[in-house]
Short mmCIF file of C-alpha atoms and ligand atoms in Angstrom, two decimals:
data_model
loop_
_atom_site.label_atom_id
_atom_site.label_comp_id
_atom_site.label_asym_id
_atom_site.label_seq_id
_atom_site.Cartn_x
_atom_site.Cartn_y
_atom_site.Cartn_z
CA GLY A 11 31.18 44.21 -8.15
CA GLU A 12 31.81 40.61 -9.05
CA PRO A 13 35.00 38.67 -8.15
CA SER A 14 37.42 38.30 -11.06
CA GLY A 15 36.90 34.53 -11.00
CA PRO A 16 36.18 31.48 -8.83
CA SER A 17 38.26 30.70 -5.74
CA VAL A 18 37.92 27.47 -3.75
CA LYS A 19 39.68 27.29 -0.39
CA THR A 20 38.11 24.25 1.32
CA PRO A 21 36.54 20.96 0.30
CA ILE A 22 32.87 21.59 -0.63
CA PRO A 23 30.77 21.31 1.50
CA GLY A 24 33.24 22.98 3.87
CA PRO A 25 33.34 22.70 7.68
CA LYS A 26 30.81 25.50 8.36
CA SER A 27 28.39 24.06 5.79
CA LYS A 28 28.69 20.61 7.36
CA GLU A 29 27.89 22.02 10.78
CA MET A 30 24.83 23.84 9.47
CA ILE A 31 23.64 20.80 7.52
CA SER A 32 23.66 18.70 10.68
CA GLU A 33 21.86 21.49 12.58
CA LEU A 34 19.19 21.60 9.88
CA ASN A 35 19.03 17.82 9.93
CA ASN A 36 17.67 18.00 13.48
CA ILE A 37 14.68 19.87 12.07
CA GLN A 38 14.11 18.34 8.63
CA PHE A 39 15.55 15.98 6.01
CA SER A 40 18.60 17.84 4.70
CA ASN A 41 20.46 15.31 2.56
CA THR A 42 19.90 17.26 -0.67
CA VAL A 43 21.71 20.35 0.65
CA ILE A 44 24.81 20.96 -1.50
CA TYR A 45 26.19 23.70 0.75
CA PHE A 46 24.99 26.60 2.84
CA THR A 47 25.21 29.83 0.92
CA ASP A 48 26.28 33.29 2.04
CA TYR A 49 23.55 35.44 0.48
CA ASN A 50 25.32 38.60 1.59
CA LYS A 51 28.54 37.84 -0.25
CA SER A 52 27.04 36.11 -3.32
CA ILE A 53 27.05 38.63 -6.18
CA GLY A 54 26.16 38.61 -9.86
CA ASN A 55 27.15 35.28 -11.40
CA TYR A 56 29.04 34.16 -8.29
CA ILE A 57 27.65 32.12 -5.44
CA VAL A 58 29.66 32.27 -2.20
CA ASP A 59 29.26 29.49 0.38
CA VAL A 60 29.52 29.93 4.16
CA ASP A 61 33.12 28.70 4.06
CA GLY A 62 34.11 31.55 1.74
CA ASN A 63 34.34 29.45 -1.43
CA VAL A 64 33.48 31.54 -4.52
CA LEU A 65 31.93 29.62 -7.42
CA LEU A 66 30.82 30.73 -10.88
CA ASP A 67 27.17 29.70 -10.81
CA VAL A 68 25.99 28.25 -14.14
CA TYR A 69 23.05 26.48 -12.46
CA THR A 70 21.45 29.45 -10.59
CA GLN A 71 19.21 27.66 -8.11
CA ILE A 72 17.75 25.28 -10.68
CA SER A 73 17.61 27.98 -13.33
CA SER A 74 15.56 30.40 -11.24
CA LEU A 75 17.69 33.56 -10.68
CA PRO A 76 17.14 35.92 -13.64
CA LEU A 77 19.77 38.53 -12.65
CA GLY A 78 22.07 36.44 -10.49
CA TYR A 79 22.74 37.42 -6.86
CA ASN A 80 22.11 40.78 -5.18
CA HIS A 81 21.53 42.79 -8.35
CA PRO A 82 21.71 46.49 -7.30
CA ASP A 83 18.46 47.39 -9.09
CA LEU A 84 16.58 44.68 -7.20
CA LEU A 85 17.99 45.82 -3.86
CA LYS A 86 16.63 49.31 -4.67
CA VAL A 87 13.11 47.90 -5.08
CA LEU A 88 13.22 46.97 -1.38
CA GLN A 89 14.32 50.44 -0.29
CA ASP A 90 11.21 52.13 -1.76
CA PRO A 91 8.78 52.79 1.18
CA ASP A 92 5.69 52.12 -0.96
CA ASN A 93 7.06 48.72 -1.88
CA GLN A 94 7.73 47.85 1.76
CA ARG A 95 3.96 47.83 2.38
CA THR A 96 3.59 45.33 -0.44
CA PHE A 97 6.25 43.05 1.07
CA ILE A 98 4.67 43.21 4.53
CA ASN A 99 0.96 42.96 3.83
CA ARG A 100 0.60 39.86 1.70
CA PRO A 101 -2.91 40.15 0.15
CA SER A 102 -5.45 37.54 -0.81
CA LEU A 103 -5.28 38.77 -4.40
CA GLY A 104 -8.58 37.20 -5.45
CA LEU A 105 -10.39 39.27 -2.81
CA PHE A 106 -8.42 42.36 -1.78
CA PRO A 107 -5.82 43.34 -4.39
CA GLY A 108 -3.94 46.59 -3.64
CA GLN A 109 -4.30 49.80 -5.60
CA GLY A 110 -2.11 49.75 -8.70
CA TRP A 111 -2.22 45.95 -9.04
CA PRO A 112 -3.55 46.01 -12.66
CA GLN A 113 -0.79 48.50 -13.57
CA LYS A 114 1.87 46.30 -11.91
CA LEU A 115 0.69 43.26 -13.89
CA THR A 116 0.64 45.37 -17.06
CA SER A 117 4.19 46.66 -16.61
CA SER A 118 5.65 43.26 -15.71
CA LEU A 119 3.90 40.10 -16.91
CA MET A 120 1.84 41.70 -19.69
CA ALA A 121 4.88 43.64 -20.94
CA VAL A 122 6.50 40.30 -21.86
CA ALA A 123 3.36 38.27 -22.69
CA PRO A 124 3.67 35.76 -25.52
CA LYS A 125 2.21 37.07 -28.82
CA GLY A 126 -1.61 37.02 -28.86
CA HIS A 127 -1.98 36.77 -25.07
CA THR A 128 -3.95 39.37 -23.09
CA GLN A 129 -4.80 37.32 -19.94
CA VAL A 130 -2.53 36.28 -17.06
CA THR A 131 -3.20 34.44 -13.77
CA THR A 132 -0.53 34.55 -11.04
CA MET A 133 0.32 31.56 -8.85
CA ALA A 134 3.09 30.52 -6.46
CA CYS A 135 5.26 27.95 -8.22
CA GLY A 136 5.60 25.86 -11.36
CA SER A 137 3.58 22.91 -10.10
CA CYS A 138 0.57 24.94 -9.00
CA SER A 139 0.68 26.98 -12.23
CA ASN A 140 0.44 23.76 -14.25
CA GLU A 141 -2.21 22.33 -11.89
CA ASN A 142 -4.45 25.36 -12.40
CA ALA A 143 -3.85 25.48 -16.16
CA PHE A 144 -4.99 21.84 -16.29
CA LYS A 145 -8.11 22.71 -14.28
CA ALA A 146 -8.93 25.65 -16.56
CA ALA A 147 -8.59 23.30 -19.55
CA PHE A 148 -10.92 20.72 -17.93
CA MET A 149 -13.60 23.37 -17.24
CA TRP A 150 -13.31 24.73 -20.77
CA TYR A 151 -13.63 21.24 -22.27
CA ARG A 152 -16.73 20.43 -20.13
CA ASN A 153 -18.35 23.74 -21.06
CA LYS A 154 -17.87 22.92 -24.74
CA GLN A 155 -19.62 19.58 -24.12
CA ARG A 156 -22.50 21.34 -22.31
CA GLY A 157 -23.04 23.66 -25.25
CA GLY A 158 -24.77 26.18 -23.01
CA ALA A 159 -26.84 23.66 -20.98
CA PRO A 160 -27.04 24.52 -17.27
CA ILE A 161 -25.09 22.62 -14.57
CA THR A 162 -27.39 19.88 -13.24
CA GLU A 163 -28.12 18.96 -9.64
CA GLU A 164 -26.81 15.47 -10.41
CA GLU A 165 -23.47 16.95 -11.47
CA ASN A 166 -23.23 19.02 -8.28
CA ASN A 167 -24.15 16.11 -6.00
CA SER A 168 -22.01 13.46 -7.70
CA CYS A 169 -18.78 15.49 -7.74
CA MET A 170 -18.98 15.90 -3.97
CA MET A 171 -18.26 12.18 -3.76
CA ASN A 172 -15.65 12.17 -6.54
CA VAL A 173 -17.92 10.37 -9.07
CA GLY A 174 -19.40 11.23 -12.47
CA PRO A 175 -21.00 13.05 -14.08
CA GLY A 176 -19.88 15.95 -11.86
CA SER A 177 -16.34 14.56 -11.60
CA THR A 178 -15.20 14.04 -15.17
CA PRO A 179 -13.04 11.29 -16.69
CA PHE A 180 -10.94 13.89 -18.55
CA THR A 181 -7.20 13.54 -19.10
CA ILE A 182 -4.08 15.55 -19.97
CA MET A 183 -1.61 14.08 -22.45
CA SER A 184 2.07 14.33 -21.54
CA PHE A 185 5.37 13.00 -22.88
CA LYS A 186 7.96 10.51 -21.67
CA GLY A 187 10.82 12.52 -20.18
CA GLY A 188 8.53 15.43 -19.32
CA PHE A 189 8.61 17.26 -15.99
CA HIS A 190 5.67 19.45 -14.93
CA GLY A 191 5.90 19.36 -11.13
CA ARG A 192 5.37 17.06 -8.19
CA THR A 193 1.95 17.88 -6.73
CA ILE A 194 -0.39 14.92 -7.21
CA GLY A 195 -2.19 16.00 -10.42
CA VAL A 196 0.79 17.22 -12.44
CA LEU A 197 2.87 14.36 -11.07
CA SER A 198 0.93 12.10 -13.45
CA THR A 199 2.40 14.17 -16.31
CA THR A 200 5.96 14.05 -14.90
CA HIS A 201 8.10 11.20 -16.20
CA SER A 202 11.75 12.04 -15.58
CA LYS A 203 12.85 10.10 -12.48
CA ALA A 204 11.23 7.17 -10.65
CA ILE A 205 12.13 8.69 -7.26
CA HIS A 206 9.74 11.57 -7.98
CA LYS A 207 6.78 9.19 -8.50
CA LEU A 208 7.44 6.14 -6.33
CA ASP A 209 4.63 5.30 -3.83
CA ILE A 210 2.28 8.04 -5.11
CA PRO A 211 -1.00 7.14 -6.87
CA ALA A 212 -1.04 8.05 -10.58
CA LEU A 213 -3.88 8.90 -12.97
CA ASP A 214 -4.46 6.86 -16.13
CA TRP A 215 -3.64 9.68 -18.56
CA PRO A 216 -2.12 9.32 -22.06
CA ILE A 217 1.66 9.46 -22.46
CA ALA A 218 3.35 9.85 -25.86
CA SER A 219 7.04 9.80 -26.80
CA PHE A 220 9.06 13.00 -27.11
CA PRO A 221 11.54 13.06 -30.01
CA ARG A 222 15.05 11.81 -29.20
CA TYR A 223 17.40 13.16 -31.86
CA LYS A 224 20.75 12.00 -33.17
CA TYR A 225 23.52 14.63 -33.15
CA PRO A 226 25.00 16.59 -34.85
CA LEU A 227 21.58 17.49 -36.28
CA GLU A 228 22.93 18.32 -39.71
CA ASP A 229 24.21 14.75 -40.11
CA PHE A 230 20.89 13.12 -39.21
CA VAL A 231 18.22 15.30 -40.85
CA GLU A 232 16.17 12.41 -42.29
CA GLU A 233 16.46 10.22 -39.17
CA ASN A 234 15.34 13.06 -36.93
CA LYS A 235 12.44 13.94 -39.26
CA ALA A 236 11.35 10.30 -39.07
CA GLU A 237 11.60 10.54 -35.29
CA ASP A 238 9.24 13.55 -35.35
CA ARG A 239 6.76 11.62 -37.48
CA LYS A 240 6.90 8.59 -35.18
CA CYS A 241 6.19 10.69 -32.08
CA LEU A 242 3.39 12.66 -33.75
CA ALA A 243 1.79 9.38 -34.84
CA GLU A 244 1.87 8.30 -31.19
CA VAL A 245 0.14 11.55 -30.19
CA GLU A 246 -2.64 10.82 -32.70
CA GLU A 247 -2.93 7.23 -31.45
CA GLN A 248 -3.21 8.38 -27.83
CA PHE A 249 -5.90 10.89 -28.75
CA GLU A 250 -7.82 8.16 -30.58
CA LYS A 251 -7.46 5.60 -27.76
CA TYR A 252 -8.44 7.88 -24.86
CA ASN A 253 -11.21 9.77 -26.64
CA LYS A 254 -12.76 6.47 -27.80
CA ALA A 255 -12.68 5.27 -24.20
CA GLY A 256 -14.52 8.41 -23.07
CA LYS A 257 -11.40 9.58 -21.20
CA PHE A 258 -11.41 12.76 -23.27
CA VAL A 259 -8.04 14.44 -23.69
CA ALA A 260 -8.72 18.05 -22.66
CA GLY A 261 -5.12 19.22 -22.97
CA VAL A 262 -1.60 18.37 -24.10
CA VAL A 263 1.23 19.59 -21.86
CA ILE A 264 4.76 19.89 -23.22
CA GLU A 265 8.02 21.73 -22.55
CA PRO A 266 9.75 23.53 -25.45
CA ILE A 267 12.89 21.69 -24.30
CA GLN A 268 12.46 18.81 -21.83
CA ALA A 269 14.80 19.95 -19.07
CA GLU A 270 14.63 17.47 -16.17
CA GLY A 271 14.26 14.71 -18.72
CA GLY A 272 17.73 15.50 -20.10
CA ASP A 273 17.52 18.65 -22.25
CA ASN A 274 15.66 16.92 -25.06
CA HIS A 275 15.05 19.26 -28.01
CA ALA A 276 12.35 18.95 -30.67
CA SER A 277 12.09 20.77 -34.01
CA PRO A 278 9.83 23.77 -34.76
CA GLU A 279 8.09 21.51 -37.28
CA PHE A 280 7.31 19.00 -34.50
CA PHE A 281 5.66 21.71 -32.39
CA GLN A 282 3.78 23.23 -35.35
CA GLU A 283 2.35 19.82 -36.23
CA LEU A 284 1.60 19.07 -32.56
CA GLN A 285 -0.46 22.26 -32.38
CA ARG A 286 -2.42 21.23 -35.49
CA ILE A 287 -3.15 17.74 -34.13
CA THR A 288 -4.12 19.12 -30.70
CA LYS A 289 -6.54 21.62 -32.27
CA LYS A 290 -7.98 18.97 -34.58
CA ASN A 291 -8.77 16.88 -31.49
CA GLY A 292 -10.43 19.75 -29.63
CA ALA A 293 -7.80 19.85 -26.88
CA ALA A 294 -5.81 22.75 -25.39
CA LEU A 295 -2.06 23.13 -26.00
CA ILE A 296 -0.32 23.88 -22.69
CA ILE A 297 3.30 24.97 -23.15
CA ASP A 298 5.26 24.65 -19.93
CA GLU A 299 7.89 27.42 -19.95
CA VAL A 300 8.70 27.09 -16.24
CA GLN A 301 12.34 26.26 -16.92
CA THR A 302 12.80 27.47 -20.53
CA GLY A 303 10.96 30.80 -20.10
CA GLY A 304 12.18 34.20 -18.93
CA GLY A 305 14.96 34.81 -21.46
CA ALA A 306 17.53 31.98 -21.25
CA SER A 307 16.80 30.88 -24.84
CA GLY A 308 17.65 34.36 -26.14
CA LYS A 309 13.93 35.13 -26.51
CA TYR A 310 11.56 35.73 -23.63
CA TRP A 311 9.69 32.52 -24.42
CA CYS A 312 11.51 29.55 -25.87
CA HIS A 313 8.49 28.48 -27.95
CA GLU A 314 8.81 31.78 -29.86
CA HIS A 315 11.62 30.02 -31.73
CA PHE A 316 9.00 27.57 -33.12
CA HIS A 317 6.86 30.10 -35.03
CA LEU A 318 3.62 28.34 -34.06
CA PRO A 319 0.78 29.14 -36.50
CA GLU A 320 -1.39 30.32 -33.56
CA PRO A 321 -0.75 31.37 -29.94
CA ALA A 322 -0.52 28.45 -27.52
CA ASP A 323 -3.69 28.11 -25.45
CA PHE A 324 -1.71 28.25 -22.18
CA VAL A 325 1.88 29.27 -21.39
CA THR A 326 2.87 28.43 -17.81
CA PHE A 327 5.85 30.02 -16.06
CA SER A 328 7.76 30.31 -12.75
CA LYS A 329 11.53 30.25 -11.83
CA LYS A 330 13.17 33.19 -13.70
CA MET A 331 9.79 35.00 -13.74
CA LEU A 332 10.05 35.04 -9.89
CA THR A 333 6.30 34.47 -9.66
CA GLY A 334 4.39 31.43 -10.84
CA GLY A 335 1.42 31.74 -13.15
CA TYR A 336 0.10 31.22 -16.65
CA TYR A 337 -1.02 33.14 -19.72
CA SER A 338 -4.20 31.81 -21.31
CA LEU A 339 -6.43 32.79 -24.24
CA PRO A 340 -9.76 34.49 -23.29
CA GLU A 341 -11.86 31.36 -24.01
CA PHE A 342 -10.18 29.71 -21.01
CA ARG A 343 -11.34 32.31 -18.48
CA PRO A 344 -13.31 30.67 -15.65
CA GLN A 345 -17.07 31.15 -16.05
CA GLN A 346 -17.71 31.35 -12.28
CA GLY A 347 -15.77 32.71 -9.31
CA TYR A 348 -13.77 30.53 -6.91
CA ARG A 349 -12.95 27.90 -9.50
CA ILE A 350 -9.38 28.96 -10.21
CA PHE A 351 -8.65 30.33 -6.75
CA ASN A 352 -6.56 30.06 -3.62
CA THR A 353 -5.71 32.24 -0.65
CA TRP A 354 -2.85 34.25 -2.14
CA MET A 355 -3.05 33.69 -5.95
CA GLY A 356 0.67 34.49 -6.16
CA GLU A 357 2.60 37.27 -4.47
CA PRO A 358 2.71 41.00 -5.40
CA SER A 359 6.22 41.39 -3.92
CA LYS A 360 7.51 38.98 -6.57
CA VAL A 361 5.73 40.95 -9.29
CA LEU A 362 7.39 44.15 -8.03
CA LEU A 363 10.76 42.42 -8.44
CA LEU A 364 9.76 41.04 -11.85
CA GLU A 365 8.77 44.53 -13.01
CA LYS A 366 12.36 45.64 -12.25
CA VAL A 367 13.82 42.52 -13.92
CA VAL A 368 11.85 43.27 -17.10
CA GLU A 369 13.11 46.87 -17.00
CA VAL A 370 16.75 45.76 -16.54
CA ILE A 371 16.50 43.17 -19.34
CA LYS A 372 15.31 45.89 -21.73
CA ARG A 373 17.68 48.63 -20.44
CA ASP A 374 20.78 46.42 -20.51
CA ASN A 375 19.78 44.52 -23.64
CA LEU A 376 20.25 41.23 -21.80
CA LEU A 377 18.56 39.04 -24.43
CA SER A 378 21.29 39.90 -26.95
CA ILE A 379 23.92 39.20 -24.27
CA VAL A 380 22.27 35.80 -23.77
CA GLN A 381 22.56 35.20 -27.52
CA ALA A 382 26.24 36.23 -27.57
CA SER A 383 27.11 34.15 -24.47
CA GLY A 384 25.12 31.23 -25.83
CA LYS A 385 27.09 31.32 -29.08
CA LYS A 386 30.36 31.40 -27.12
CA LEU A 387 29.19 28.40 -25.06
CA MET A 388 28.04 26.38 -28.05
CA ASP A 389 31.17 27.07 -30.11
CA GLY A 390 33.37 26.13 -27.14
CA LEU A 391 31.40 22.95 -26.37
CA MET A 392 31.35 21.90 -30.03
CA ASP A 393 35.12 22.41 -30.18
CA MET A 394 35.64 20.33 -27.02
CA SER A 395 33.31 17.59 -28.28
CA LYS A 396 35.79 17.07 -31.14
CA ARG A 397 38.76 16.82 -28.76
CA TYR A 398 37.10 14.82 -25.95
CA PRO A 399 34.43 12.82 -27.83
CA GLN A 400 34.36 10.12 -25.16
CA HIS A 401 33.32 12.58 -22.44
CA LEU A 402 31.37 15.26 -24.24
CA LYS A 403 28.85 14.64 -26.98
CA ASN A 404 25.44 15.62 -28.31
CA VAL A 405 26.14 19.30 -27.70
CA ARG A 406 22.83 21.18 -27.92
CA GLY A 407 21.28 24.44 -26.87
CA ILE A 408 19.30 27.57 -27.65
CA GLY A 409 20.72 30.79 -26.15
CA THR A 410 22.51 29.85 -22.92
CA PHE A 411 20.05 26.98 -22.36
CA CYS A 412 22.74 24.46 -23.27
CA ALA A 413 23.68 20.88 -22.43
CA PHE A 414 25.91 18.02 -23.43
CA ASP A 415 26.00 14.29 -22.70
CA SER A 416 28.80 12.37 -21.07
CA SER A 417 29.48 8.65 -21.54
CA SER A 418 27.72 7.56 -18.33
CA ALA A 419 25.83 8.94 -15.33
CA GLU A 420 28.95 8.32 -13.21
CA LYS A 421 31.15 10.27 -15.63
CA ARG A 422 28.62 13.09 -15.77
CA ASP A 423 28.48 13.20 -11.97
CA GLU A 424 32.30 13.17 -11.86
CA ILE A 425 32.43 16.17 -14.22
CA VAL A 426 29.89 18.06 -12.06
CA ALA A 427 31.90 17.23 -8.91
CA LYS A 428 35.26 18.18 -10.45
CA LEU A 429 33.82 21.43 -11.82
CA LYS A 430 32.65 22.26 -8.31
CA GLU A 431 36.16 21.65 -6.94
CA LYS A 432 37.40 24.12 -9.55
CA GLY A 433 34.78 26.67 -8.53
CA VAL A 434 32.00 26.14 -11.05
CA GLN A 435 28.50 25.25 -9.82
CA SER A 436 26.75 23.23 -12.53
CA GLY A 437 24.08 20.52 -12.52
CA GLY A 438 23.09 17.30 -14.20
CA CYS A 439 19.80 16.34 -15.81
CA GLY A 440 18.47 13.15 -17.31
CA ASP A 441 20.69 10.09 -17.33
CA LEU A 442 23.79 11.47 -19.00
CA SER A 443 23.45 15.24 -19.42
CA LEU A 444 25.10 18.24 -17.86
CA ARG A 445 22.93 21.33 -18.22
CA ILE A 446 24.02 24.92 -18.22
CA ARG A 447 21.53 27.43 -16.74
CA PRO A 448 23.31 30.74 -16.12
CA ALA A 449 21.65 34.01 -15.19
CA LEU A 450 20.74 36.52 -17.91
CA VAL A 451 23.73 38.65 -16.80
CA PHE A 452 26.13 35.84 -17.83
CA GLN A 453 28.59 37.54 -20.22
CA PRO A 454 30.77 35.94 -22.91
CA TYR A 455 33.77 36.25 -20.59
CA HIS A 456 31.92 34.17 -18.00
CA ALA A 457 31.44 31.54 -20.71
CA ASP A 458 35.23 31.59 -21.24
CA ILE A 459 35.81 30.96 -17.52
CA PHE A 460 33.35 28.04 -17.59
CA LEU A 461 34.87 26.54 -20.75
CA HIS A 462 38.40 26.93 -19.38
CA GLN A 463 37.54 25.07 -16.17
CA LEU A 464 35.61 22.40 -18.09
CA GLU A 465 38.63 21.78 -20.33
CA LYS A 466 40.85 21.35 -17.26
CA VAL A 467 38.40 18.74 -15.91
CA LEU A 468 38.05 16.85 -19.21
CA LYS A 469 41.86 16.69 -19.58
CA LYS A 470 42.12 14.77 -16.33
CA ILE A 471 39.15 12.38 -16.18
C1 PSZ B 30 9.47 22.46 -16.87
C2 PSZ B 30 9.08 22.50 -15.42
N1 PSZ B 30 7.76 22.55 -15.10
C3 PSZ B 30 7.36 22.59 -13.82
C4 PSZ B 30 8.26 22.56 -12.79
C5 PSZ B 30 7.76 22.60 -11.36
O1 PSZ B 30 8.06 23.83 -10.80
P1 PSZ B 30 8.16 23.93 -9.20
O2 PSZ B 30 6.89 23.36 -8.66
O3 PSZ B 30 9.40 23.14 -8.80
O4 PSZ B 30 8.30 25.41 -8.95
C6 PSZ B 30 9.65 22.53 -13.06
C7 PSZ B 30 10.61 22.54 -11.89
N2 PSZ B 30 11.96 22.23 -12.16
C8 PSZ B 30 12.63 21.44 -11.30
C9 PSZ B 30 13.95 21.19 -11.42
S1 PSZ B 30 14.48 20.06 -10.30
C10 PSZ B 30 12.97 19.92 -9.62
C11 PSZ B 30 12.67 18.98 -8.54
O5 PSZ B 30 11.54 19.08 -8.00
O6 PSZ B 30 13.52 18.11 -8.28
C12 PSZ B 30 12.06 20.75 -10.24
C13 PSZ B 30 10.07 22.48 -14.41
O7 PSZ B 30 11.38 22.41 -14.74
#
């Protein structure tokens, strides 16, 4: 079972961590390592480092552990002899899927598919899921332009040398503050930190503004509505500008909440109107649920809170879903083989684990626990924002997907560092925000432990 609470015995990183970091540094760049982790002792909501420090983990490996550490039901998946074969013989899923693969997809990914979705494509990570969703959107857009005409020899020859008409001038619209990955295509739709983009070539694709609200929301209803209108007008302008220039916008990619960009929220009305504008302009709406998806918002998919008039064209996922991939409407299916393809096309062992995660979420009613813990977090943060307004403001969140701003990046970093000293592993995002990303097994009493430690930090800084 879990420890009763955090316990920190050494400075973090401790002596053993430091030794291992320098060992690793002989092999690769290791400056981002926070500490080496003991994956035998880490359990539930608690991460244990190699120096025996026990921390309440409200960051969970960049929001990617659905059931925390060493969940007993997941360990059982590994003990099943049939499953061992799946872990050992990693298949090229596009060519030689194993028996039972359709059933596994049905009982895991399709069991939690967004409303109206019947198709899923598995991938390895968030970046490659977005990359392939973009490609599927480009092919769909070109096929619409062809209107049934055959592919020409000129198209086949020209694309081999990266020129038109075979290589198209199509674009994907993204938003300032967005994060969709770091591989070279999606990196042109990522706009959260310069260090991610420096030195890498970028594509001339349209970029619109994402709403930046004033808080508390109830005090700024008109201002925030005006902000929605301003951003939507920019989306229309970008469509007009790029389509007129023949750089047709084939898709719009957006997160339900911009996470890396600083936990920026936008209203359901913003997303409903964005879907209308995107459809009107003949583009695909790609909702990136890599960080928001998998249950942290209290629903499986965060965009479910927006009551979109129609299903999104694509919903990409990774992190808490354990496998990468995307759901897409049938019209986006490739028309030929080997166009959305790579050696592995994801990993069945991750889908086996996801199948168990989906079962546990249903059996243990975890989504309602997320809602209860999220309420506890939000109430506690709102209360603290009244008592420490200089350090904690703009409290926001859906489910346990919460955040607040501090007065400066330094202050935010100081709060993260002091929380770590008190045995809470948290993380920053954007310029001023501290984000909370606990596992789905994070109970209200864990929220109390977090809030208690946070109060102790705020009292002293
Ligand atoms: C909304 C969203 N979309 C796509 C991605 C990319 O996923 P990965 O390629 O990292 O699996 C992410 C990854 N998140 C992430 C957090 S820190 C980070 C990094 O590369 O520094 C990446 C995401 O949050």
